[in-house]
Short mmCIF file of C-alpha atoms and ligand atoms in Angstrom, two decimals:
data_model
loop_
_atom_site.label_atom_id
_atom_site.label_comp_id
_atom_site.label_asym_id
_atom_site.label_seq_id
_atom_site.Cartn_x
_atom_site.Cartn_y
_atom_site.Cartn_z
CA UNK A 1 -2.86 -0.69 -14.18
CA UNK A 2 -4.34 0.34 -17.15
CA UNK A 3 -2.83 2.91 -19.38
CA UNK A 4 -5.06 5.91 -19.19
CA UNK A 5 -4.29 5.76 -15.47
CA UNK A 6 -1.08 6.55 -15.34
CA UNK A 7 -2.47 10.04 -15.28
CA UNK A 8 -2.52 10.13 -11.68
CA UNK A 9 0.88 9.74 -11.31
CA UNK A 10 4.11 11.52 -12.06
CA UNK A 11 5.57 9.17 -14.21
CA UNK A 12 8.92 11.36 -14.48
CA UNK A 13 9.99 9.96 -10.98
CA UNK A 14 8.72 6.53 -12.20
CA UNK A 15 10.48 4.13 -11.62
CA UNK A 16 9.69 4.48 -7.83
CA UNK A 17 12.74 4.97 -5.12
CA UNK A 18 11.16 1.54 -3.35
CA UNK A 19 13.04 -1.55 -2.97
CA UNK A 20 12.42 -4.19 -5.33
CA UNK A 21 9.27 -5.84 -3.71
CA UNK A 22 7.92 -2.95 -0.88
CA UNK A 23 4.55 -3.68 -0.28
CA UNK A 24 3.95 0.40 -0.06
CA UNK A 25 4.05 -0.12 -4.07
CA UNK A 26 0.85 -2.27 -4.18
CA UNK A 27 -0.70 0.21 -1.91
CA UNK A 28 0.16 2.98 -4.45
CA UNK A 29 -0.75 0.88 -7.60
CA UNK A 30 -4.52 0.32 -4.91
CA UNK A 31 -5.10 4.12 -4.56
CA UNK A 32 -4.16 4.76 -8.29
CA UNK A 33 -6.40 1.90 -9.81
CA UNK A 34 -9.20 2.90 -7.49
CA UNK A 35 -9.00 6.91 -8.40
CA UNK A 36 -9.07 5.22 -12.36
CA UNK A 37 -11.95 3.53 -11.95
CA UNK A 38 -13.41 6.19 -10.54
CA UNK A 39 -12.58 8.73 -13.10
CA UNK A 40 -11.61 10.64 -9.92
CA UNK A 41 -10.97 14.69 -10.58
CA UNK A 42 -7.41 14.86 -9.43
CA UNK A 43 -7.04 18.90 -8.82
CA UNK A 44 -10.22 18.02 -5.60
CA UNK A 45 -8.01 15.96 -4.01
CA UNK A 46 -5.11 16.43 -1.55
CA UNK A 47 -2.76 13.52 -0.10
CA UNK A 48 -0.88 14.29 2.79
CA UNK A 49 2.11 12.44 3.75
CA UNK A 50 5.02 12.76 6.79
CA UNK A 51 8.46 11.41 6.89
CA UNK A 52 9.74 7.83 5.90
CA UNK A 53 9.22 5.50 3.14
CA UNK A 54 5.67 5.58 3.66
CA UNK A 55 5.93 9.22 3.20
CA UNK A 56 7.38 8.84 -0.39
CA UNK A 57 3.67 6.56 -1.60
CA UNK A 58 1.90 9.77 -2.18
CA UNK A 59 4.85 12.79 -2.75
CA UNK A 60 6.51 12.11 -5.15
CA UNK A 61 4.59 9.70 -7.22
CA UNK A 62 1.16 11.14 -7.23
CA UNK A 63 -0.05 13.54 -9.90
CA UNK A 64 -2.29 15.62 -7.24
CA UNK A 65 -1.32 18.38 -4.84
CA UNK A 66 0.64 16.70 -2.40
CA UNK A 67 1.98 18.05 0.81
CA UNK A 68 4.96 16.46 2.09
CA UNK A 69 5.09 17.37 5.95
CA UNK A 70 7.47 16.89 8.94
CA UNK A 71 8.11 13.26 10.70
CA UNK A 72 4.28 12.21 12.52
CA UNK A 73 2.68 15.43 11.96
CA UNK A 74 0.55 14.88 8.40
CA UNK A 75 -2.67 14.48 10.68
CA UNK A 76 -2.42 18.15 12.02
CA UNK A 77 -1.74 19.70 8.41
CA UNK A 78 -4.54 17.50 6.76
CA UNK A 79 -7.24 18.83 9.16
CA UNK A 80 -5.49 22.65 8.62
CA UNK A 81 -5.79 21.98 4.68
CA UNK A 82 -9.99 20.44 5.63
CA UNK A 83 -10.66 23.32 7.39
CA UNK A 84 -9.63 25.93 4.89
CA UNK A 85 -11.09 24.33 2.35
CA UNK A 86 -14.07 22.00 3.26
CA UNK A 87 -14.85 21.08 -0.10
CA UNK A 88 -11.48 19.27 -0.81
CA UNK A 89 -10.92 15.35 -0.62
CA UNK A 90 -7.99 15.07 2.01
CA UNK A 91 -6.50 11.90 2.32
CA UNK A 92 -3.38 11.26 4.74
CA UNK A 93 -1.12 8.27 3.35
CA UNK A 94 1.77 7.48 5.57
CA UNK A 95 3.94 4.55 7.24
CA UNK A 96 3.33 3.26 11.00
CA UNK A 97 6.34 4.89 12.76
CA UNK A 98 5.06 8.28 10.96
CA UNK A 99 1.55 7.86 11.97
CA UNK A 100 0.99 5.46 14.78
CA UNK A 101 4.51 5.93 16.73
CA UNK A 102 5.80 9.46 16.35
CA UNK A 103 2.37 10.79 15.18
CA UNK A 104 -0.12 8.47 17.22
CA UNK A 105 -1.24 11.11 19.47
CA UNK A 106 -2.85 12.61 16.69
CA UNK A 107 -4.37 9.62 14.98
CA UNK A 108 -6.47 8.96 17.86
CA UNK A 109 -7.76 12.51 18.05
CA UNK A 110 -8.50 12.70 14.46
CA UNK A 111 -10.29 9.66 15.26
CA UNK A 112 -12.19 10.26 18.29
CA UNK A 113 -13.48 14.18 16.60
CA UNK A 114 -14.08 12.28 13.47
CA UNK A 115 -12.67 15.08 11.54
CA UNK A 116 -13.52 13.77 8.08
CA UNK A 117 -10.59 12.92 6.76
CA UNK A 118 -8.83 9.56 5.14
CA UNK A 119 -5.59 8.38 6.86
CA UNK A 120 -4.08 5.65 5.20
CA UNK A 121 -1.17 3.69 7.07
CA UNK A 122 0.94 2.00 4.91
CA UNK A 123 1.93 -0.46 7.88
CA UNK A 124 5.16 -2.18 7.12
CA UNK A 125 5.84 -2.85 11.07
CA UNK A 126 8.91 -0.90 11.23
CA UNK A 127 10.87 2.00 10.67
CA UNK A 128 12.11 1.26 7.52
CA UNK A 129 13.77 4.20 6.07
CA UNK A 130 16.45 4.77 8.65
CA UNK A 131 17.59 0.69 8.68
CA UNK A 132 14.68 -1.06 10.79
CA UNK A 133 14.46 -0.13 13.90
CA UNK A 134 10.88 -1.49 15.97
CA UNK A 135 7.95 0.86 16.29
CA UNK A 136 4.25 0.30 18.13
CA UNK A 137 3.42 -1.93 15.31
CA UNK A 138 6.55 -4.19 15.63
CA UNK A 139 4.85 -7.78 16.73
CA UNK A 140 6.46 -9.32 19.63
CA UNK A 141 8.63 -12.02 18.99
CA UNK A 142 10.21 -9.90 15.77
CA UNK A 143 13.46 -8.97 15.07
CA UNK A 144 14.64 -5.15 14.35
CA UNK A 145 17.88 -3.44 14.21
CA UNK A 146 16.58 -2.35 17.85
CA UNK A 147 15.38 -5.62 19.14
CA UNK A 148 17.81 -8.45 17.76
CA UNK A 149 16.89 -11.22 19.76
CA UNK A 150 12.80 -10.52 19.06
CA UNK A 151 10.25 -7.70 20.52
CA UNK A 152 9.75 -8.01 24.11
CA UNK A 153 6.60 -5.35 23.64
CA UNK A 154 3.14 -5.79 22.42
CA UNK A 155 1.93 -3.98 19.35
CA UNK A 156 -1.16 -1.50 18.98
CA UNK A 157 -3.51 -3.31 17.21
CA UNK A 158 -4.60 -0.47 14.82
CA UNK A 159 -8.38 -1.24 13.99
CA UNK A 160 -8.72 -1.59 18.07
CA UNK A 161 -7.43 1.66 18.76
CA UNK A 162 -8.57 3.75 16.00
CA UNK A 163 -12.10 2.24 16.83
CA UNK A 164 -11.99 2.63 20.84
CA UNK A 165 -10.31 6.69 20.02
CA UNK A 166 -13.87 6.47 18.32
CA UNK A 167 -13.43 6.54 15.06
CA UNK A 168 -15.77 4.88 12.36
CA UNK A 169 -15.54 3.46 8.68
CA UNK A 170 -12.63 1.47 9.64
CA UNK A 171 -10.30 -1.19 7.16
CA UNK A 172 -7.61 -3.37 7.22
CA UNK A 173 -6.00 -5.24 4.53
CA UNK A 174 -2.70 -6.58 3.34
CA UNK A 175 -0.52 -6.03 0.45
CA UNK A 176 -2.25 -9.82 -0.78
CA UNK A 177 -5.68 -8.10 -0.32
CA UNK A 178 -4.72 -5.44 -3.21
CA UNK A 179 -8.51 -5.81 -5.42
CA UNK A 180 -10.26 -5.15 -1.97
CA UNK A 181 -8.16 -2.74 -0.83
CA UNK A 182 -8.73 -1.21 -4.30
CA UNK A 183 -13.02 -1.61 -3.38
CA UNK A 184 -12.40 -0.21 -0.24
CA UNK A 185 -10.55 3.36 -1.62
CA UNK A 186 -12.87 3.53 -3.84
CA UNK A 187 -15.61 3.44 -1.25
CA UNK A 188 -14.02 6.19 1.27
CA UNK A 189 -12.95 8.20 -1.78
CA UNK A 190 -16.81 9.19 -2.80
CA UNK A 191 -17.65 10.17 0.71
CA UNK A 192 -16.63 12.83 3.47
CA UNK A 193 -16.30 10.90 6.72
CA UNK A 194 -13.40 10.01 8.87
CA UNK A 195 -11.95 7.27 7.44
CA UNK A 196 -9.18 4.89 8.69
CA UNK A 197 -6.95 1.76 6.83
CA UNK A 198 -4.30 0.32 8.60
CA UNK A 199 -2.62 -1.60 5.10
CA UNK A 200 0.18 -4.65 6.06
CA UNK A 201 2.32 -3.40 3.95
CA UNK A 202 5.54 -5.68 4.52
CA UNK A 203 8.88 -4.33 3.54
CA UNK A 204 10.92 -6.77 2.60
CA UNK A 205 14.32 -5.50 3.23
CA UNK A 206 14.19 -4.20 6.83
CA UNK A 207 11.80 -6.51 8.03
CA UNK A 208 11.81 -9.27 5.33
CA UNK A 209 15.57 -10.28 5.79
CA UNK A 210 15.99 -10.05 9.61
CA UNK A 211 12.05 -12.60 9.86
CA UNK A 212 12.57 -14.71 7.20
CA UNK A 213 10.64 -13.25 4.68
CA UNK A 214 13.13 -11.28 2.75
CA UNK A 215 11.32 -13.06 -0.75
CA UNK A 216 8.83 -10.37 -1.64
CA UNK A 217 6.31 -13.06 -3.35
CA UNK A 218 7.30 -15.24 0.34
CA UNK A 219 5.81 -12.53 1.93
CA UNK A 220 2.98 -11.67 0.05
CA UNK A 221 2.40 -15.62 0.23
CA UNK A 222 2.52 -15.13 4.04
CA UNK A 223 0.08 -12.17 4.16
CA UNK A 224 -2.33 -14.63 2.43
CA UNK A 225 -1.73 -17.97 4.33
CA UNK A 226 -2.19 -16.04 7.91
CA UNK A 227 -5.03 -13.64 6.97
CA UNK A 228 -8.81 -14.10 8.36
CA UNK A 229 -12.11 -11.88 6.46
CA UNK A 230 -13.89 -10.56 9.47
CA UNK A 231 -17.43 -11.45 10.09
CA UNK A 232 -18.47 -10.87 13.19
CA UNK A 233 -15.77 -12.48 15.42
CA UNK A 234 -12.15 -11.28 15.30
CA UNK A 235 -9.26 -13.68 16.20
CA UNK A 236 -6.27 -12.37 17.39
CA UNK A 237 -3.83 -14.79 16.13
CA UNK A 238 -4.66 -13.73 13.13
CA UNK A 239 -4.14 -11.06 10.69
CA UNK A 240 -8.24 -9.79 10.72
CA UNK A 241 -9.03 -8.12 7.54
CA UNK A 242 -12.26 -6.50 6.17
CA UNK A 243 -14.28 -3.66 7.54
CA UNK A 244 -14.55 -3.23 11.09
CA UNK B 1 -9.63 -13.57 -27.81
CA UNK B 2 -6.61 -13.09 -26.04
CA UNK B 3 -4.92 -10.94 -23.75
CA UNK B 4 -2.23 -8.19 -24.55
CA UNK B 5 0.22 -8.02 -21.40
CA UNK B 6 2.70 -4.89 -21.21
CA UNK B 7 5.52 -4.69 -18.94
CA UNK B 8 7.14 -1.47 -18.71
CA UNK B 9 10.41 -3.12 -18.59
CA UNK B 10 12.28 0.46 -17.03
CA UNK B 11 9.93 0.40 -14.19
CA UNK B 12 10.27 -3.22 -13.40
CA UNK B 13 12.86 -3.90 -10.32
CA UNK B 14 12.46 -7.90 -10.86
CA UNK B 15 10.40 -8.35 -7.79
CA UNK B 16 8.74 -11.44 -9.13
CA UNK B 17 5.31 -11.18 -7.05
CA UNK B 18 3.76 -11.34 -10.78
CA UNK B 19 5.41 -14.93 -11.26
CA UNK B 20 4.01 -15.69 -8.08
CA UNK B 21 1.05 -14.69 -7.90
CA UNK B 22 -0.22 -15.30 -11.91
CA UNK B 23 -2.73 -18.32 -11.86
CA UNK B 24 -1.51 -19.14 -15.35
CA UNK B 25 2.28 -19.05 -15.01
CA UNK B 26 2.51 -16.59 -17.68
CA UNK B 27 5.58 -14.97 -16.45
CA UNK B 28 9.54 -16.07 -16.51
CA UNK B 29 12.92 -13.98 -15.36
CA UNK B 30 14.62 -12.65 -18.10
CA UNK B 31 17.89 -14.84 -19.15
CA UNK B 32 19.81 -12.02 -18.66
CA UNK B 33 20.68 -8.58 -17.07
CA UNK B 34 19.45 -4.98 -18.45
CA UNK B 35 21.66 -2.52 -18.81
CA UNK B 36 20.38 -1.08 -15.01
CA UNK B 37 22.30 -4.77 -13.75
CA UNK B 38 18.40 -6.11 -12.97
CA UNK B 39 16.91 -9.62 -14.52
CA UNK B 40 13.13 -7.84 -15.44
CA UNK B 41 10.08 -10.31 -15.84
CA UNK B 42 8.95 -11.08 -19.24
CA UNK B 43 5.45 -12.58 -20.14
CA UNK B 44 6.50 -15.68 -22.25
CA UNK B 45 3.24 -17.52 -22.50
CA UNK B 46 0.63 -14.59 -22.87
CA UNK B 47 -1.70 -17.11 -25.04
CA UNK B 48 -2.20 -18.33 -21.15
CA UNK B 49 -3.33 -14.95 -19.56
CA UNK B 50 -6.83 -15.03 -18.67
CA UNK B 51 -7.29 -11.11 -18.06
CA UNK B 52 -7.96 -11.92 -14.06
CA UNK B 53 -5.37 -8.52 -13.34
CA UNK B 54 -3.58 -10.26 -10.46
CA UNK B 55 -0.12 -9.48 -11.70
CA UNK B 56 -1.54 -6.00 -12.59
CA UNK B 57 -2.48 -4.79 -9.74
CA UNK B 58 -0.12 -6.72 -7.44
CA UNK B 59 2.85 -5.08 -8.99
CA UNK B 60 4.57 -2.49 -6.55
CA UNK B 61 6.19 -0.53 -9.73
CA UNK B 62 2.64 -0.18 -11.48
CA UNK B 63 4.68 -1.62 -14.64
CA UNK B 64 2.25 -4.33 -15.94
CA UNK B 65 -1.03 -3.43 -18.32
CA UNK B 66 -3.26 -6.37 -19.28
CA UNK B 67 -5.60 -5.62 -21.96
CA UNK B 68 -7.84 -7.63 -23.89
CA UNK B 69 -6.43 -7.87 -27.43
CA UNK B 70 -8.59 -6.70 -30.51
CA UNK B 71 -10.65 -8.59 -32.23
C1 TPP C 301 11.61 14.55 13.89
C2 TPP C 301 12.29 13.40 13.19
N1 TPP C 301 12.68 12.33 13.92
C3 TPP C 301 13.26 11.28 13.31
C4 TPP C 301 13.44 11.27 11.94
C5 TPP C 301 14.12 10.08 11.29
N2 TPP C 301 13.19 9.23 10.56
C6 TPP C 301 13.06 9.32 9.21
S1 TPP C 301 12.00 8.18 8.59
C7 TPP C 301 11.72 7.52 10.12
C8 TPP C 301 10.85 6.34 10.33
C9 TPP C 301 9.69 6.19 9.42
O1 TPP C 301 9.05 5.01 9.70
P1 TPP C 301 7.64 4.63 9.07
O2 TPP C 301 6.68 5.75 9.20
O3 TPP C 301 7.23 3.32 9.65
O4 TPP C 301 7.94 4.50 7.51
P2 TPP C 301 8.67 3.38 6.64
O5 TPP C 301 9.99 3.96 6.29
O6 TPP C 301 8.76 2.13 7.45
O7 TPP C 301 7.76 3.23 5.48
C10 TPP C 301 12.45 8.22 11.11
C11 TPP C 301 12.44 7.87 12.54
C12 TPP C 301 13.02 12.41 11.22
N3 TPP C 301 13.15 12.47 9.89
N4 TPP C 301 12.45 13.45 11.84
S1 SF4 C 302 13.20 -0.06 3.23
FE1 SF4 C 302 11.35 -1.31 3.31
S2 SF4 C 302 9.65 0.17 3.29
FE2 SF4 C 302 11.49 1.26 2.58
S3 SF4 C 302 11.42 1.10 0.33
FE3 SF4 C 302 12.70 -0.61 1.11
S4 SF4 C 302 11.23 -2.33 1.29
FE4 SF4 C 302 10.02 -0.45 1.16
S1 SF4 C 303 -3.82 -11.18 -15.94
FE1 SF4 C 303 -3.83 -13.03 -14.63
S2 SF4 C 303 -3.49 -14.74 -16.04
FE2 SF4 C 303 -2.93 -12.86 -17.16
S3 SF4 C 303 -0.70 -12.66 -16.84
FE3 SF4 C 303 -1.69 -11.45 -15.22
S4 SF4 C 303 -1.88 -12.84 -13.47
FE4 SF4 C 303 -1.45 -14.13 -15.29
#
């Protein structure tokens, strides 16, 4: 991060309210880096967030106008704020319980209208503010305050279903993949499409301790050893990342 | 030329992705605890740093600048 960035956040909440290690940090260190490097005018841009740790990447910590909305609903007052004021870069940065779980039935008709919008889902599999419970993103097998002896329920696969709702220009990365998730913000950011990222974020605590990978640089090490760069043929053992 | 790197030592929760993911092993825990009860990461062997930004932009607290130092 280099110094004349820090303009694009508020560094009187620094430091952060995260755990030691939450992978929705690197995503906010990504999106700062990438509006850097872009010289990026900071009063065109909006960031939308709902409810949950996920909620907290953009509002507090980012030096834009931020909107800070109810629990799954950021979607609906991201395309309000588009609509009123075309012109504006909106970009929707939230967790997976916010956006996929509570929120999901707006993801996929953001996605399927295209509204041209970026919604950023800071995918930690799990609800992590309110103590871990399992959301749509949970994998099976997994342990959560909810499911102790491992998820009995398969998980949305975000690219899949934000591509068959019909949306385009779609990512995924992991908290590892933090230069090309960097590349890819920078990217969406110069253009006015619908946009989508599903970022593994990991969170440590919640879902760390309970699947033995409570070691943030364990995890991160993780991310890397069971990630796959799409090209063509997608695997779903693996953690697929790249453009899709 | 070298490299300059910065932690802002407030900001940093001790983590330690940077130690783990620095090609160079730049990076050590602190012998002892800050006055916030935390052991922060300090760069002890910067004459290593190659400038690659791994630590930088891996760092969830945005605390670490690497900058190439003056000639
Ligand atoms: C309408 C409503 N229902 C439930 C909650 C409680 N709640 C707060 S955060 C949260 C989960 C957030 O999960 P996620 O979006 O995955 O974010 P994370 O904390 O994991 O980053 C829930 C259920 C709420 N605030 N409002
Ligand atoms: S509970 Fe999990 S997601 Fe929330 S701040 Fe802590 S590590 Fe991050
Ligand atoms: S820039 Fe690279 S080599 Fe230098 S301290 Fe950071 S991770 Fe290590």
């Amino acid at each position: 991060m280099k110094q004349e960035y820090l303009k694009y956040i508020r560094d009187n909440v620094f430091p952060t309210a995260f755990c030691p290690g939450c992978g929705h940090g690197i995503l906010l260190n990504a999106f700062v880096s990438a509006l850097g490097e872009l010289d990026y005018d900071q009063d065109n841009l909006v960031l939308v967030s709902g409810i949950g740790c996920g909620g907290w990447i953009a509002s507090p910590h980012m030096n834009t106008d931020t909107l800070h909305t109810t629990h799954g609903r950021a979607i609906p007052f991201a395309i309000g704020v588009k609509l009123a004021n075309p012109k504006l870069k909106v970009v929707v940065i939230s967790g997976d319980g916010d956006l996929t779980t509570i929120g999901g039935n707006h993801l996929i008709h953001a996605a399927r209208r295209r509204i041209p919008i970026t919604v950023i889902c800071g995918n930690n599999n799990i609800y992590g503010m309110t103590g871990g419970q399992a959301s749509a993103t949970t994998p099976v097998g997994a342990k959560t305050m909810t499911t102790p002896l491992g998820n009995d329920y398969r998980p949305f696969d975000l690219v899949k279903l934000v591509k068959g709702a019909g949306g385009e220009h779609v990512y995924r990365y992991t908290a590892f993949h933090a230069m090309q998730m960097k590349k890819a913000f920078k990217d969406v950011l110069q253009k006015d499409d619908f946009s989508f990222f599903d970022i593994l974020t990991g969170c440590p605590v919640q879902y760390g301790r309970r699947n033995e990978l409570r070691e943030p640089a364990k995890m991160i090490q993780w991310m890397k050893d069971n990630s796959v760069l799409y090209s063509g043929e997608y695997h779903d053992d693996k953690i697929m990342v790249g453009k899709f | 030329m070298g490299y300059k790197v910065i932690i802002r030592e407030n900001w940093c929760k001790g983590c330690y992705i940077c130690l783990s993911v620095c090609p160079k092993n730049v990076f050590e825990k602190a012998g002892l605890l800050d006055d916030r009860g935390i052991i922060v990461s300090k760069a002890v062997r910067p004459e290593n740093c190659i400038g690659c930004q791994m630590c930088a932009d891996h760092c969830p607290d945005l605390a670490i600048t690497v900058e190439k130092e003056d000639e």
